[in-house]
């Protein structure tokens, strides 16, 4: 197994190279040269294994240049009940008959990003060793909230790494700010910038490609890598929980071996749903992949028309991790569906850059329609769904998960499809306490972020995740706020 670039099919690197490097030099994303096929019996037999064992099995198909011991080192260090609040690492809850919630938020930061970011540091450091990169790996992250904290928790005190996170001072929730500014670990840095998320993101991108910074870092024995979902090392771990869940549903007697299921995913960058697509291609019996968006519905339109057009209003919603108009991982899907046609991909993504729009060929669109359905809902519908589901099933959804459940409801109403369905639940509702309380009609503007958590606990009786409750008494370690133009100097003085 080797990895190609979506923008140059002649690129051919090992998984270690793809993971350490993050993105191909031509700007393309690394994709596996072929997808490993699993037999149904192999999938089912995972039901008797622990999560780290299931993970090691799937990784062994993709990271063929890693030894078994190297893979086990990564999976056994990442997926522990020290970091996750359940030995199962993720849980499957029953919403109603034949509808299952795949809870991916049992990790240290209460969002699904932990599923990949807990293991990525081990994958990156192991990869760096394998290709004899004798350098310390420096991770730079610009975040609008969830990714930054998950990356900090993942890389904290991992030998051979350092991490620096920039967030927009006015652009994250009070809880998210508290999560980041109290971060523990000897190799971490957190800095607020005066500006918005785009300023932070542009600043980080500029530093990544600034030769003077790269040289200075290199002289101190360090190099940059990426913890963002363009890195294959973030996508591969996400395939695991879809394969694993199928095995679990069979083991629990919820479905018969070979039965098809639908998978619904609340989507932003198209990473999590692409992982479900890969699981299907590998042999997991899947009927439809249902892509759920909020008011930033660029993907809904694309999957329904074959035209991607980002020239539209940008909405700030109550599901902020899905407020995205450029879904980077779609490039990987289109590469596969076009028959590895790097020329077409270059054309489309150049057009996206120049005009904000591209249209796929009829042949590719046909294939998209076979696998995918799509829908979206706005903030009012999201809140209404949270309240209805809580009242009816006593199940509390966060704002992102609620988008998925609502889109699924609409799908069933429209199609009458009775296929059993797995819905990706991507965040713990306590992470978005104010929006969830407001949905339940219980929001009180006089309460601070921790009082809101207490209030939600009284209303819902759902237990508060320890990692959020503990924040209240944690010391704030990082208070620096800098101008967006000073990011480069900041990185140089902190790291080089
Ligand atoms: C990141 C995120 C998403 C979107 O996932 P993608 O892989 O970007 O599609 C959805 N929900 C939550 C809570 C997230 O943090």
Coordinates of C-alpha atoms and ligand atoms in Angstrom, one line a residue:
X1 CA 0.0 0.0 0.0
X2 CA 1.3 3.4 -0.9
X3 CA -0.1 6.9 -1.0
X4 CA -0.8 9.2 -4.0
X5 CA -1.5 12.9 -4.3
X6 CA -5.0 13.9 -5.5
X7 CA -3.2 16.5 -7.7
X8 CA -0.5 14.3 -9.0
X9 CA -1.1 10.6 -9.4
X10 CA 2.6 9.9 -10.0
X11 CA 3.4 10.8 -6.4
X12 CA 4.1 7.6 -4.5
X13 CA 5.0 7.7 -0.8
X14 CA 4.8 5.4 2.2
X15 CA 2.2 6.0 4.9
X16 CA 4.9 7.2 7.3
X17 CA 5.9 9.8 4.7
X18 CA 2.3 10.9 4.1
X19 CA 1.6 11.2 7.8
X20 CA 4.8 13.0 8.7
X21 CA 4.5 15.4 5.8
X22 CA 0.8 16.1 6.2
X23 CA 0.1 17.5 2.7
X24 CA 1.7 16.8 -0.7
X25 CA 4.1 19.4 -2.2
X26 CA 1.7 20.0 -5.1
X27 CA -1.0 21.0 -2.7
X28 CA -2.9 17.8 -3.1
X29 CA -4.1 15.4 -0.3
X30 CA -2.6 12.0 0.2
X31 CA -4.9 9.1 -0.5
X32 CA -4.3 5.3 -0.4
X33 CA -3.4 3.8 -3.7
X34 CA -6.1 1.2 -3.3
X35 CA -8.7 0.5 -0.5
X36 CA -8.1 -2.7 1.4
X37 CA -11.1 -5.1 1.2
X38 CA -12.4 -6.8 4.3
X39 CA -14.4 -10.0 4.3
X40 CA -17.7 -9.9 6.2
X41 CA -16.3 -12.6 8.7
X42 CA -13.3 -10.4 9.4
X43 CA -15.5 -7.4 10.2
X44 CA -17.8 -9.5 12.4
X45 CA -14.9 -11.1 14.3
X46 CA -13.8 -7.6 15.5
X47 CA -16.9 -7.8 17.8
X48 CA -14.9 -9.9 20.2
X49 CA -11.9 -7.6 20.3
X50 CA -11.2 -4.5 22.4
X51 CA -11.2 -1.1 20.7
X52 CA -7.3 -0.9 20.5
X53 CA -7.3 -4.4 19.0
X54 CA -10.0 -3.4 16.4
X55 CA -8.0 -0.2 15.7
X56 CA -4.7 -2.2 15.2
X57 CA -6.4 -4.5 12.8
X58 CA -7.7 -1.7 10.6
X59 CA -4.4 0.2 10.8
X60 CA -2.5 -2.9 9.7
X61 CA -4.3 -2.7 6.4
X62 CA -3.4 1.0 5.8
X63 CA 0.0 1.5 7.5
X64 CA 1.7 -1.5 5.7
X65 CA 5.1 0.0 6.4
X66 CA 4.5 0.0 10.2
X67 CA 5.4 -3.1 12.2
X68 CA 2.8 -4.8 14.3
X69 CA 4.6 -3.5 17.4
X70 CA 4.7 0.0 16.1
X71 CA 0.9 -0.1 15.5
X72 CA 0.2 -1.5 18.9
X73 CA 2.4 1.1 20.5
X74 CA 0.2 3.8 18.9
X75 CA -3.2 2.2 19.6
X76 CA -2.4 1.1 23.1
X77 CA -1.2 4.5 24.2
X78 CA -4.0 6.4 22.6
X79 CA -7.1 4.4 23.4
X80 CA -7.0 4.0 27.1
X81 CA -9.6 4.5 29.8
X82 CA -7.4 7.1 31.3
X83 CA -8.1 9.4 28.4
X84 CA -11.6 8.2 27.6
X85 CA -14.4 7.9 30.1
X86 CA -15.4 4.4 28.8
X87 CA -13.3 1.4 28.1
X88 CA -15.3 0.9 24.9
X89 CA -13.8 4.3 23.7
X90 CA -17.0 5.1 21.9
X91 CA -20.5 4.0 22.8
X92 CA -23.6 3.1 20.8
X93 CA -26.9 4.4 22.4
X94 CA -30.4 3.5 21.3
X95 CA -32.5 6.5 20.2
X96 CA -35.5 4.6 19.1
X97 CA -36.2 1.4 17.3
X98 CA -33.5 0.7 14.7
X99 CA -31.9 4.1 15.2
X100 CA -28.5 4.2 17.0
X101 CA -26.4 7.1 18.3
X102 CA -22.7 6.5 17.8
X103 CA -21.3 8.6 20.7
X104 CA -17.9 9.7 19.6
X105 CA -17.4 12.2 22.4
X106 CA -16.1 10.1 25.4
X107 CA -12.6 11.5 25.0
X108 CA -10.8 14.1 27.1
X109 CA -12.2 17.2 25.2
X110 CA -15.8 15.9 24.7
X111 CA -15.9 16.1 20.9
X112 CA -15.3 13.5 18.3
X113 CA -12.0 15.1 17.3
X114 CA -10.4 13.2 20.2
X115 CA -11.0 9.9 18.3
X116 CA -8.2 10.9 15.9
X117 CA -6.2 13.5 17.8
X118 CA -5.5 11.1 20.7
X119 CA -3.6 8.8 18.3
X120 CA -2.2 11.3 15.8
X121 CA 0.8 12.3 18.0
X122 CA 1.9 8.6 18.2
X123 CA 1.3 8.1 14.4
X124 CA 3.4 11.3 13.6
X125 CA 6.3 10.6 16.0
X126 CA 6.5 6.9 14.9
X127 CA 6.3 8.0 11.2
X128 CA 9.1 10.6 11.8
X129 CA 11.3 7.9 13.3
X130 CA 10.6 5.5 10.5
X131 CA 11.7 7.9 7.8
X132 CA 14.7 9.0 9.8
X133 CA 13.5 12.5 10.4
X134 CA 15.7 13.3 13.3
X135 CA 13.8 16.3 14.3
X136 CA 11.3 17.4 16.9
X137 CA 7.9 17.8 15.3
X138 CA 6.2 21.2 15.9
X139 CA 2.4 21.4 15.4
X140 CA 0.9 24.7 14.7
X141 CA -2.9 25.0 14.9
X142 CA -5.3 27.8 14.2
X143 CA -8.6 26.9 15.8
X144 CA -12.2 28.1 16.1
X145 CA -12.5 26.0 19.3
X146 CA -12.7 22.2 19.1
X147 CA -9.7 21.2 17.1
X148 CA -7.2 23.3 19.2
X149 CA -8.2 21.8 22.5
X150 CA -8.3 18.2 21.1
X151 CA -4.8 18.7 19.6
X152 CA -3.4 20.2 22.8
X153 CA -4.7 17.2 24.8
X154 CA -3.4 14.8 22.2
X155 CA 0.1 16.2 22.0
X156 CA 0.5 17.2 25.6
X157 CA 3.8 15.8 27.0
X158 CA 4.3 13.5 23.9
X159 CA 8.0 13.1 23.6
X160 CA 9.5 14.6 20.4
X161 CA 6.7 17.1 19.9
X162 CA 5.7 20.6 20.7
X163 CA 2.4 22.3 20.0
X164 CA 1.3 25.9 19.6
X165 CA -2.3 26.9 19.2
X166 CA -3.7 30.2 18.1
X167 CA -7.3 31.2 18.6
X168 CA -9.3 34.4 17.9
X169 CA -9.8 36.2 21.2
X170 CA -13.4 37.0 20.4
X171 CA -14.2 33.9 18.3
X172 CA -14.5 31.0 20.8
X173 CA -17.0 30.2 23.5
X174 CA -16.2 30.9 27.2
X175 CA -15.9 27.2 27.9
X176 CA -13.6 26.6 24.9
X177 CA -11.4 29.5 26.0
X178 CA -11.2 28.1 29.5
X179 CA -10.3 24.6 28.1
X180 CA -7.4 26.1 26.1
X181 CA -6.0 28.7 28.5
X182 CA -5.8 26.2 31.4
X183 CA -4.0 23.5 29.3
X184 CA -1.4 21.5 31.1
X185 CA 1.8 20.0 29.7
X186 CA 5.4 21.1 29.3
X187 CA 5.4 21.2 25.5
X188 CA 2.3 23.3 24.8
X189 CA 1.7 26.9 24.0
X190 CA -1.6 28.8 23.6
X191 CA -2.0 32.3 22.3
X192 CA -5.0 34.5 21.6
X193 CA -4.9 36.9 18.6
X194 CA -6.7 40.1 18.0
X195 CA -8.6 39.1 14.9
X196 CA -11.0 36.5 13.6
X197 CA -10.5 32.8 12.8
X198 CA -9.5 33.5 9.2
X199 CA -6.8 35.8 10.5
X200 CA -5.5 33.1 12.7
X201 CA -5.7 30.5 9.9
X202 CA -3.9 32.8 7.4
X203 CA -1.2 33.6 9.9
X204 CA -0.5 30.0 10.6
X205 CA -0.5 29.1 6.9
X206 CA 2.0 32.0 6.2
X207 CA 4.3 30.8 9.0
X208 CA 4.2 27.2 7.7
X209 CA 5.6 28.3 4.3
X210 CA 7.9 31.1 5.5
X211 CA 11.4 29.9 4.6
X212 CA 13.1 32.1 7.3
X213 CA 11.0 30.4 10.0
X214 CA 11.4 27.0 8.5
X215 CA 15.2 27.5 8.4
X216 CA 15.4 28.9 12.0
X217 CA 13.4 25.9 13.2
X218 CA 15.5 23.5 11.3
X219 CA 18.6 24.9 12.9
X220 CA 17.1 24.1 16.3
X221 CA 16.4 20.6 15.2
X222 CA 12.6 21.1 14.6
X223 CA 10.1 20.8 11.7
X224 CA 6.5 21.6 11.2
X225 CA 3.7 19.1 10.7
X226 CA -0.1 19.4 10.5
X227 CA -2.8 18.2 12.9
X228 CA -5.6 19.2 10.7
X229 CA -8.0 16.8 8.9
X230 CA -6.0 17.1 5.6
X231 CA -3.5 14.8 7.3
X232 CA -4.1 11.1 6.5
X233 CA -3.2 10.4 10.1
X234 CA -6.4 12.0 11.2
X235 CA -8.7 10.3 8.7
X236 CA -7.5 6.7 9.1
X237 CA -8.5 6.6 12.8
X238 CA -12.0 7.7 11.9
X239 CA -12.6 4.7 9.6
X240 CA -12.1 2.4 12.6
X241 CA -15.2 3.4 14.5
X242 CA -17.5 2.8 11.6
X243 CA -16.1 -0.7 11.0
X244 CA -16.1 -1.3 14.8
X245 CA -19.7 -0.1 15.2
X246 CA -21.0 -2.5 12.6
X247 CA -19.3 -5.4 14.3
X248 CA -20.7 -4.2 17.6
X249 CA -24.3 -4.0 16.3
X250 CA -24.0 -7.5 15.0
X251 CA -22.5 -8.7 18.3
X252 CA -25.3 -7.0 20.3
X253 CA -27.9 -8.7 18.1
X254 CA -29.3 -5.4 16.7
X255 CA -28.6 -6.4 13.1
X256 CA -27.8 -9.6 11.3
X257 CA -24.4 -10.1 9.7
X258 CA -24.6 -8.7 6.1
X259 CA -27.6 -6.4 6.8
X260 CA -27.1 -2.9 5.4
X261 CA -27.3 0.2 7.6
X262 CA -27.5 3.9 6.8
X263 CA -24.9 6.2 8.4
X264 CA -25.8 9.9 9.1
X265 CA -23.0 12.4 9.8
X266 CA -23.1 16.1 10.7
X267 CA -20.5 17.5 8.4
X268 CA -18.2 20.4 8.0
X269 CA -14.9 19.6 6.4
X270 CA -16.2 16.3 5.0
X271 CA -13.7 14.3 7.0
X272 CA -15.9 12.3 9.2
X273 CA -18.4 11.3 6.5
X274 CA -15.5 10.5 4.1
X275 CA -14.2 8.0 6.7
X276 CA -17.7 6.3 6.6
X277 CA -17.5 6.2 2.8
X278 CA -14.1 4.5 3.1
X279 CA -15.6 2.0 5.6
X280 CA -18.3 1.2 3.0
X281 CA -15.7 0.8 0.2
X282 CA -13.8 -1.6 2.4
X283 CA -16.8 -3.9 2.8
X284 CA -19.0 -2.6 5.6
X285 CA -22.6 -3.2 4.4
X286 CA -23.9 0.4 4.0
X287 CA -27.0 1.5 2.2
X288 CA -26.9 5.4 2.2
X289 CA -24.4 7.9 3.6
X290 CA -26.5 10.9 4.7
X291 CA -24.6 14.2 4.8
X292 CA -26.1 16.7 7.3
X293 CA -25.3 20.4 7.2
X294 CA -26.4 23.5 9.0
X295 CA -27.4 26.7 7.2
X296 CA -24.0 26.7 5.5
X297 CA -25.5 24.2 3.1
X298 CA -22.9 24.2 0.3
X299 CA -22.5 20.4 0.6
X300 CA -26.3 19.8 0.5
X301 CA -26.5 21.7 -2.8
X302 CA -23.4 20.0 -4.2
X303 CA -24.5 16.4 -3.4
X304 CA -27.9 17.2 -4.9
X305 CA -26.8 19.0 -8.1
X306 CA -23.1 18.3 -8.8
X307 CA -22.3 22.0 -8.6
X308 CA -20.1 23.2 -5.8
X309 CA -20.5 26.9 -5.3
X310 CA -19.1 28.7 -2.3
X311 CA -20.4 32.1 -3.4
X312 CA -23.0 32.4 -0.8
X313 CA -23.7 34.1 2.5
X314 CA -21.7 32.7 5.5
X315 CA -23.8 32.0 8.6
X316 CA -22.5 31.9 12.1
X317 CA -24.6 29.2 13.7
X318 CA -25.1 27.3 17.0
X319 CA -23.2 24.4 15.4
X320 CA -20.0 26.3 14.9
X321 CA -17.8 23.3 14.0
X322 CA -19.8 23.0 10.8
X323 CA -19.6 26.6 9.8
X324 CA -17.5 25.9 6.7
X325 CA -17.8 26.8 3.1
X326 CA -14.7 24.9 1.8
X327 CA -14.9 21.3 2.7
X328 CA -11.3 20.2 2.0
X329 CA -11.8 16.4 2.2
X330 CA -14.3 16.4 -0.6
X331 CA -11.2 16.5 -2.8
X332 CA -10.3 13.0 -1.8
X333 CA -13.8 11.6 -2.6
X334 CA -13.8 13.3 -6.0
X335 CA -10.3 11.9 -6.8
X336 CA -11.6 8.3 -6.2
X337 CA -14.9 8.8 -8.0
X338 CA -13.2 10.3 -11.1
X339 CA -11.0 7.2 -11.4
X340 CA -7.9 8.8 -9.9
X341 CA -8.1 11.6 -12.5
X342 CA -5.6 14.1 -11.1
X343 CA -6.0 16.4 -14.1
X344 CA -9.7 16.9 -13.4
X345 CA -9.0 17.5 -9.7
X346 CA -6.5 20.2 -10.6
X347 CA -9.0 21.8 -12.9
X348 CA -11.9 21.7 -10.4
X349 CA -9.8 23.0 -7.5
X350 CA -8.2 25.7 -9.6
X351 CA -11.7 26.8 -10.6
X352 CA -12.7 26.8 -6.9
X353 CA -9.8 29.0 -6.1
X354 CA -10.4 31.4 -9.0
X355 CA -14.2 31.6 -9.2
X356 CA -15.4 29.8 -6.0
X357 CA -17.3 27.2 -8.1
X358 CA -16.9 24.0 -10.0
X359 CA -19.2 21.4 -11.6
X360 CA -18.4 17.7 -11.7
X361 CA -18.9 15.5 -14.7
X362 CA -22.2 13.6 -15.1
X363 CA -20.4 10.3 -14.5
X364 CA -19.0 11.4 -11.2
X365 CA -22.4 12.9 -10.2
X366 CA -24.1 9.6 -10.9
X367 CA -21.7 7.8 -8.5
X368 CA -22.2 10.5 -5.8
X369 CA -26.0 9.9 -6.0
X370 CA -25.6 6.2 -5.6
X371 CA -23.8 6.5 -2.3
X372 CA -24.9 9.8 -0.8
X373 CA -28.0 11.7 0.3
X374 CA -27.9 15.2 1.8
X375 CA -30.0 17.6 3.8
X376 CA -29.6 20.7 6.1
X377 CA -31.5 22.5 8.8
X378 CA -31.3 26.0 10.4
X379 CA -30.8 27.0 14.0
X380 CA -34.5 27.1 14.9
X381 CA -35.0 23.6 13.5
X382 CA -31.9 22.4 15.4
X383 CA -33.2 23.8 18.7
X384 CA -36.7 22.4 18.1
X385 CA -35.2 19.0 17.4
X386 CA -33.1 19.0 20.7
X387 CA -36.3 19.8 22.7
X388 CA -38.4 17.2 20.9
X389 CA -35.9 14.4 21.2
X390 CA -35.2 15.2 24.8
X391 CA -38.9 15.3 25.7
X392 CA -39.7 12.1 23.8
X393 CA -36.7 9.9 24.4
X394 CA -34.9 11.6 27.3
X395 CA -31.9 11.8 25.1
X396 CA -29.9 15.0 25.0
X397 CA -28.2 15.9 21.7
X398 CA -25.6 18.6 21.3
X399 CA -26.2 21.2 18.5
X400 CA -24.1 19.4 15.9
X401 CA -25.7 16.0 16.5
X402 CA -29.1 17.5 16.5
X403 CA -28.5 18.7 12.9
X404 CA -27.9 15.1 11.9
X405 CA -31.0 13.7 13.7
X406 CA -33.2 16.4 12.0
X407 CA -31.8 15.7 8.6
X408 CA -32.4 12.0 9.2
X409 CA -36.0 12.6 10.2
X410 CA -36.5 14.5 7.0
X411 CA -34.9 11.8 5.0
X412 CA -37.2 9.1 6.5
X413 CA -40.2 11.2 5.9
X414 CA -39.3 11.8 2.2
X415 CA -38.1 8.3 1.4
X416 CA -39.9 6.0 3.8
X417 CA -36.6 4.1 4.1
X418 CA -36.8 1.7 7.0
X419 CA -33.1 0.6 7.0
X420 CA -31.5 0.6 10.4
X421 CA -29.4 3.7 10.9
X422 CA -26.3 4.8 12.8
X423 CA -26.1 8.5 13.5
X424 CA -22.7 10.0 14.4
X425 CA -23.0 12.0 17.7
X426 CA -20.1 14.3 17.6
X427 CA -20.0 16.4 20.8
X428 CA -21.1 16.1 24.4
X429 CA -24.1 18.5 24.9
X430 CA -22.3 20.1 27.9
X431 CA -19.8 21.6 25.5
X432 CA -22.5 23.8 24.1
X433 CA -24.5 24.3 27.3
X434 CA -25.9 27.7 26.5
X435 CA -27.4 26.7 23.1
X436 CA -28.7 23.4 24.5
X437 CA -30.3 25.2 27.5
X438 CA -31.8 27.7 25.2
X439 CA -33.3 24.9 23.0
X440 CA -34.9 23.5 26.2
X441 CA -36.3 26.9 27.1
X442 CA -34.1 27.1 30.2
X443 CA -31.3 29.6 29.3
X444 CA -30.5 32.3 31.8
X445 CA -28.2 35.0 30.6
X446 CA -27.0 35.8 34.2
X447 CA -25.2 32.5 34.5
X448 CA -21.5 32.0 33.7
X449 CA -20.3 29.0 31.8
X450 CA -20.0 26.7 34.8
X451 CA -23.4 27.8 36.3
X452 CA -24.9 26.9 32.9
X453 CA -23.4 23.5 33.1
X454 CA -24.9 23.0 36.6
X455 CA -28.2 24.2 35.3
X456 CA -28.1 21.8 32.4
X457 CA -27.3 19.1 34.8
X458 CA -30.4 19.9 36.9
X459 CA -32.6 20.0 33.8
X460 CA -31.3 16.9 32.0
X461 CA -29.9 14.7 34.8
X462 CA -27.2 13.7 32.4
X463 CA -23.8 13.4 34.2
X464 CA -21.3 16.2 33.7
X465 CA -18.1 15.1 32.0
X466 CA -15.3 15.2 34.6
X467 CA -12.9 17.1 32.2
X468 CA -15.3 20.0 31.9
X469 CA -16.3 20.1 35.6
X470 CA -12.6 20.2 36.7
X471 CA -11.9 23.2 34.5
X472 CA -13.5 25.5 37.1
X473 CA -10.7 25.1 39.5
X474 CA -7.8 25.0 37.0
X475 CA -5.3 27.7 36.9
X476 CA -5.2 29.9 33.8
X477 CA -1.7 29.5 32.3
X478 CA -1.9 31.3 29.0
X479 CA -3.1 35.0 29.0
X480 CA -1.1 36.4 26.1
X481 CA -3.0 38.3 23.4
X482 CA -1.1 39.4 20.4
X483 CA -1.7 41.3 17.2
X484 CA -2.3 39.1 14.1
X485 CA 0.8 40.6 12.5
X486 CA 3.0 39.5 15.4
X487 CA 2.4 35.7 15.1
X488 CA 5.6 35.0 13.2
X489 CA 7.8 36.8 15.8
X490 CA 5.9 35.0 18.5
X491 CA 6.5 31.6 17.0
X492 CA 10.2 32.4 16.4
X493 CA 10.8 33.5 20.0
X494 CA 8.8 30.6 21.5
X495 CA 10.1 27.8 19.3
X496 CA 13.3 28.5 17.5
Ligands
LIG1 C1 -15.4 19.0 13.6 C2 -16.8 18.7 14.0 C3 -17.8 18.4 13.0 C4 -17.5 18.3 11.6 O1 -16.7 17.2 11.2 P1 -16.0 17.2 9.8 O2 -15.1 16.0 9.8 O3 -15.3 18.5 9.7 O4 -17.0 17.1 8.7 C5 -19.1 18.1 13.5 N1 -19.4 18.1 14.8 C6 -18.4 18.5 15.8 C7 -18.8 18.6 17.2 C8 -17.1 18.8 15.4 O5 -16.2 19.2 16.3

